[in-house]
């Protein structure tokens, strides 16, 4: 329980820094002309990765290595499902560059 509380406390302290970083990324994306939906998706993917890693580490600390591995796998599957629209756009862009359309 101590690990959970301390880890959550550290995460909450860092939340302000994370919000500043997210604001900077959004600002850079708007200056670059990138659609916000893609930036938002990438930020969600990063968030899922951090949360899955945090949950898996807590589970490992509790001595449940098998469950932690399954949590990591679940996080990877969620990330992959969220990345499909971006991957399809990337593939379409590459194909249009190759075909000259």
Backbone as a chain_set.jsonl record, in Angstrom:
{"seq": "XXXXXXXXXXXXXXXXXXXXXXXXXXXXXXXXXXXXXXXXXXXXXXXXXXXXXXXXXXXXXXXXXXXXXXXXXXXXXXXXXXXXXXXXXXXXXXXXXXXXX", "coords": {"N": [[0.827, -1.205, 0.0], [1.992, 1.171, 0.711], [3.74, 1.696, -1.419], [1.912, 2.162, -3.464], [0.606, 4.515, -2.556], [2.768, 6.344, -2.35], [3.753, 6.283, -4.978], [1.492, 7.246, -6.361], [1.352, 9.777, -5.229], [3.732, 10.941, -6.159], [3.148, 10.929, -8.886], [0.999, 12.754, -8.93], [2.289, 15.085, -8.133], [3.915, 15.49, -10.299], [2.062, 16.035, -12.214], [1.492, 18.72, -12.826], [3.783, 19.48, -14.238], [3.529, 17.739, -16.377], [1.221, 18.749, -17.579], [2.18, 21.197, -18.512], [4.031, 20.309, -20.41], [2.32, 19.005, -22.201], [0.828, 21.19, -23.084], [2.84, 22.621, -24.431], [3.434, 20.804, -26.494], [0.989, 20.786, -27.882], [0.966, 23.433, -28.733], [3.243, 23.512, -30.396], [2.396, 21.698, -32.342], [0.221, 23.045, -33.454], [1.506, 25.222, -34.606], [2.973, 23.876, -36.516], [1.045, 22.986, -38.172], [-0.242, 20.58, -37.845], [-2.959, 18.374, -37.594], [-5.181, 18.524, -34.846], [-6.432, 16.23, -33.889], [-4.707, 14.114, -34.337], [-2.547, 14.725, -32.715], [-3.805, 14.664, -30.255], [-4.51, 11.961, -30.142], [-1.964, 10.782, -30.059], [-1.046, 11.778, -27.601], [-2.867, 10.52, -25.905], [-2.117, 7.871, -26.322], [0.456, 7.905, -25.238], [-0.243, 8.444, -22.593], [-1.695, 6.112, -21.923], [0.391, 4.281, -22.093], [2.065, 5.106, -19.959], [0.329, 4.766, -17.755], [-0.237, 2.006, -17.907], [2.331, 0.975, -17.502], [2.854, 1.947, -14.919], [0.845, 0.629, -13.441], [1.605, -2.019, -13.894], [4.127, -2.089, -12.663], [3.448, -1.646, -9.981], [1.978, -3.948, -9.544], [3.976, -5.871, -9.91], [5.571, -5.211, -7.725], [3.904, -6.134, -5.767], [4.313, -8.772, -5.98], [3.157, -10.216, -8.013], [4.014, -11.29, -10.7], [3.098, -12.585, -13.05], [0.527, -11.497, -13.462], [1.272, -8.851, -13.826], [2.647, -8.986, -16.25], [0.53, -9.581, -17.941], [-0.953, -7.252, -17.69], [0.775, -5.449, -18.902], [0.709, -6.464, -21.508], [-1.994, -5.999, -22.12], [-2.004, -3.2, -22.077], [-0.354, -2.715, -24.294], [-1.931, -3.748, -26.362], [-4.134, -2.014, -26.263], [-2.832, 0.37, -26.925], [-1.992, -0.245, -29.533], [-4.494, -0.507, -30.795], [-5.399, 2.102, -30.608], [-3.568, 3.376, -32.208], [-4.042, 2.633, -34.806], [-5.598, 4.344, -36.629], [-3.717, 6.404, -37.099], [-1.578, 4.985, -38.148], [-2.749, 4.012, -40.505], [-3.198, 6.419, -41.878], [-0.548, 7.213, -42.226], [0.402, 5.167, -43.9], [-1.264, 5.597, -46.14], [-0.351, 8.14, -46.87], [2.324, 7.594, -47.567], [1.908, 5.846, -49.724], [0.582, 7.567, -51.49], [2.642, 9.335, -52.031], [4.431, 7.676, -53.328], [3.012, 6.899, -55.599], [2.529, 9.296, -56.745], [0.228, 10.836, -56.586]], "CA": [[0.0, 0.0, 0.0], [2.879, 2.33, 0.76], [4.223, 1.943, -2.781], [0.798, 2.742, -4.207], [0.396, 5.899, -2.131], [3.923, 7.164, -2.715], [3.742, 6.39, -6.436], [0.402, 8.151, -6.748], [1.75, 11.121, -4.806], [4.731, 11.423, -7.109], [2.444, 11.192, -10.13], [0.219, 13.986, -8.776], [3.233, 16.206, -8.104], [4.396, 15.68, -11.665], [0.936, 16.351, -13.104], [1.65, 20.096, -13.305], [4.823, 19.466, -15.273], [2.964, 17.066, -17.539], [0.291, 19.654, -18.26], [2.996, 22.166, -19.236], [4.584, 19.619, -21.572], [1.209, 18.793, -23.137], [0.528, 22.503, -23.675], [3.905, 22.92, -25.389], [3.253, 19.92, -27.65], [-0.157, 21.301, -28.633], [1.386, 24.688, -29.355], [4.132, 23.171, -31.5], [1.599, 21.054, -33.382], [-0.582, 24.057, -34.146], [2.43, 25.988, -35.452], [3.407, 23.003, -37.612], [-0.105, 22.704, -39.015], [-0.686, 19.206, -37.649], [-4.33, 18.319, -37.088], [-5.203, 18.278, -33.403], [-6.912, 14.879, -33.591], [-3.546, 13.228, -34.307], [-1.783, 15.064, -31.504], [-4.599, 14.164, -29.138], [-4.372, 10.504, -30.132], [-0.606, 10.462, -29.594], [-0.994, 12.05, -26.159], [-3.609, 9.443, -25.244], [-1.277, 6.676, -26.388], [1.519, 8.08, -24.236], [-0.883, 8.299, -21.288], [-1.972, 4.689, -21.697], [1.678, 3.619, -21.844], [2.5, 5.428, -18.598], [-0.578, 4.15, -16.784], [-0.022, 0.56, -17.939], [3.621, 0.706, -16.869], [2.692, 2.208, -13.487], [0.048, -0.466, -12.873], [2.407, -3.246, -13.938], [5.173, -1.997, -11.642], [2.812, -1.844, -8.674], [1.629, -5.365, -9.472], [5.24, -6.587, -9.699], [5.964, -4.979, -6.327], [3.042, -6.975, -4.934], [4.711, -10.158, -6.167], [2.301, -10.847, -9.024], [4.714, -11.119, -11.971], [2.249, -13.036, -14.154], [-0.513, -10.496, -13.677], [1.929, -7.655, -14.354], [2.908, -9.229, -17.672], [-0.75, -9.49, -18.64], [-1.309, -5.835, -17.722], [1.612, -4.837, -19.935], [0.158, -6.894, -22.792], [-3.253, -5.279, -22.327], [-1.634, -1.834, -22.437], [0.161, -2.717, -25.667], [-3.062, -3.953, -27.271], [-4.893, -0.755, -26.291], [-2.024, 1.322, -27.685], [-2.072, -0.613, -30.95], [-5.825, -0.182, -31.313], [-5.491, 3.555, -30.726], [-2.629, 3.844, -33.222], [-4.449, 2.192, -36.148], [-5.909, 5.463, -37.547], [-2.498, 7.121, -37.455], [-0.821, 4.101, -39.036], [-3.397, 3.986, -41.823], [-2.899, 7.707, -42.514], [0.851, 7.172, -42.616], [0.502, 4.283, -45.065], [-1.885, 6.306, -47.255], [0.553, 9.22, -47.267], [3.467, 6.993, -48.254], [1.439, 5.34, -51.016], [0.319, 8.701, -52.386], [3.941, 9.879, -52.448], [5.031, 6.742, -54.282], [2.252, 6.886, -56.846], [2.527, 10.65, -57.289], [-1.135, 11.4, -56.606]], "C": [[0.862, 1.256, 0.0], [3.372, 2.697, -0.632], [3.14, 2.61, -3.611], [0.596, 4.208, -3.844], [1.548, 6.808, -2.534], [3.974, 7.358, -4.227], [2.666, 7.327, -6.939], [0.73, 9.589, -6.375], [2.761, 11.729, -5.757], [4.07, 11.782, -8.436], [1.652, 12.495, -10.048], [1.118, 15.218, -8.744], [3.712, 16.523, -9.516], [3.297, 16.081, -12.641], [1.033, 17.776, -13.642], [2.68, 20.166, -14.421], [4.305, 18.811, -16.548], [2.002, 17.98, -18.3], [1.047, 20.725, -19.037], [3.568, 21.547, -20.506], [3.508, 19.407, -22.633], [0.846, 20.101, -23.827], [1.57, 22.872, -24.722], [3.764, 22.067, -26.653], [2.089, 20.4, -28.508], [0.212, 22.574, -29.381], [2.292, 24.419, -30.554], [3.355, 22.543, -32.66], [0.763, 22.072, -34.15], [0.29, 24.917, -35.055], [2.877, 25.178, -36.663], [2.262, 22.652, -38.554], [-0.593, 21.27, -38.926], [-2.098, 19.236, -37.072], [-4.332, 17.882, -35.629], [-5.611, 16.852, -33.059], [-5.733, 13.902, -33.516], [-2.681, 13.475, -33.078], [-2.501, 14.51, -30.279], [-4.469, 12.644, -29.019], [-3.005, 10.099, -29.614], [-0.471, 10.703, -28.092], [-1.742, 10.986, -25.369], [-2.795, 8.153, -25.22], [-0.169, 6.748, -25.348], [0.952, 7.906, -22.836], [-1.183, 6.852, -20.953], [-0.677, 3.947, -21.378], [2.154, 3.868, -20.417], [1.619, 4.746, -17.551], [-0.39, 2.635, -16.739], [1.295, 0.192, -17.256], [3.534, 0.893, -15.351], [1.941, 1.067, -12.812], [0.845, -1.764, -12.848], [3.506, -3.228, -12.875], [4.608, -2.203, -10.243], [2.47, -3.316, -8.481], [2.868, -6.221, -9.256], [5.707, -6.429, -8.252], [5.135, -5.827, -5.371], [3.349, -8.458, -5.116], [3.904, -10.911, -7.203], [2.895, -10.62, -10.42], [3.837, -11.493, -13.167], [1.163, -12.028, -14.488], [0.074, -9.217, -14.264], [2.21, -7.809, -15.846], [1.625, -9.115, -18.488], [-1.234, -8.042, -18.713], [-0.502, -5.107, -18.797], [1.092, -5.203, -21.324], [-1.131, -6.148, -23.106], [-2.977, -3.823, -22.722], [-1.145, -1.736, -23.869], [-0.965, -2.898, -26.681], [-3.897, -2.68, -27.382], [-4.143, 0.286, -27.112], [-2.106, 1.021, -29.173], [-3.425, -0.255, -31.541], [-6.015, 1.327, -31.471], [-4.624, 4.092, -31.858], [-3.054, 3.49, -34.641], [-4.811, 3.36, -37.067], [-4.656, 6.232, -37.991], [-1.655, 6.283, -38.402], [-1.436, 4.058, -40.431], [-3.163, 5.296, -42.564], [-1.46, 7.737, -43.009], [1.045, 6.322, -43.868], [-0.108, 4.954, -46.291], [-0.989, 7.424, -47.771], [1.742, 8.681, -48.049], [3.059, 6.496, -49.635], [1.16, 6.475, -51.988], [1.612, 9.341, -52.851], [4.59, 8.981, -53.498], [4.334, 6.744, -55.621], [2.169, 8.272, -57.479], [1.169, 11.307, -57.369], [-1.245, 12.586, -55.7]], "O": [[0.521, 2.265, -0.618], [3.419, 3.875, -0.987], [3.425, 3.528, -4.381], [0.433, 5.05, -4.727], [1.324, 7.922, -3.008], [4.21, 8.468, -4.705], [2.907, 8.119, -7.85], [0.419, 10.515, -7.125], [2.657, 12.901, -6.118], [4.386, 12.807, -9.04], [1.638, 13.264, -11.009], [0.754, 16.272, -9.267], [3.89, 17.686, -9.876], [3.587, 16.432, -13.784], [0.691, 18.018, -14.8], [2.466, 20.836, -15.432], [4.599, 19.262, -17.655], [1.982, 17.976, -19.531], [0.606, 21.125, -20.114], [3.587, 22.187, -21.558], [3.755, 19.606, -23.822], [0.584, 20.115, -25.03], [1.222, 23.381, -25.787], [3.957, 22.566, -27.761], [2.193, 20.419, -29.734], [-0.188, 22.765, -30.529], [2.127, 25.032, -31.609], [3.632, 22.83, -33.825], [0.617, 21.964, -35.368], [-0.133, 25.298, -36.146], [3.131, 25.744, -37.726], [2.49, 22.082, -39.62], [-1.282, 20.791, -39.826], [-2.395, 20.025, -36.175], [-3.584, 16.989, -35.231], [-5.179, 16.318, -32.037], [-5.759, 12.965, -32.719], [-2.151, 12.539, -32.48], [-1.873, 13.955, -29.378], [-4.334, 12.111, -27.918], [-2.895, 9.169, -28.814], [0.155, 9.908, -27.391], [-1.306, 10.59, -24.288], [-2.786, 7.431, -24.223], [0.11, 5.767, -24.659], [1.589, 7.289, -21.982], [-0.953, 6.411, -19.827], [-0.651, 3.086, -20.498], [2.597, 2.94, -19.741], [2.127, 4.207, -16.568], [-0.382, 2.043, -15.66], [1.362, -0.791, -16.518], [4.076, 0.091, -14.591], [2.34, 0.593, -11.749], [0.765, -2.524, -11.883], [3.781, -4.255, -12.255], [5.23, -2.866, -9.413], [2.649, -3.867, -7.394], [2.824, -7.192, -8.501], [6.178, -7.383, -7.632], [5.603, -6.197, -4.294], [2.72, -9.306, -4.482], [3.968, -12.139, -7.257], [2.351, -9.857, -11.218], [3.836, -10.794, -14.181], [0.911, -11.739, -15.657], [-0.553, -8.572, -15.103], [2.028, -6.865, -16.615], [1.643, -8.604, -19.607], [-1.859, -7.649, -19.698], [-1.031, -4.255, -19.512], [1.04, -4.354, -22.214], [-1.335, -5.711, -24.239], [-3.645, -3.281, -23.602], [-1.478, -0.788, -24.581], [-0.953, -2.271, -27.74], [-4.321, -2.31, -28.477], [-4.748, 1.006, -27.907], [-2.271, 1.932, -29.985], [-3.5, 0.247, -32.662], [-6.721, 1.772, -32.376], [-4.917, 5.152, -32.411], [-2.472, 4.006, -35.595], [-4.36, 3.37, -38.213], [-4.565, 6.658, -39.142], [-1.079, 6.811, -39.353], [-0.714, 4.067, -41.428], [-2.948, 5.278, -43.776], [-1.189, 8.237, -44.101], [1.765, 6.713, -44.786], [0.47, 4.889, -47.376], [-0.883, 7.629, -48.981], [2.125, 9.244, -49.074], [3.783, 6.702, -50.609], [1.463, 6.366, -53.176], [1.672, 9.846, -53.972], [5.219, 9.465, -54.438], [4.975, 6.607, -56.663], [1.776, 8.397, -58.638], [0.979, 12.243, -58.145], [-2.316, 13.184, -55.593]]}, "num_chains": 1, "name": "protein.A"}
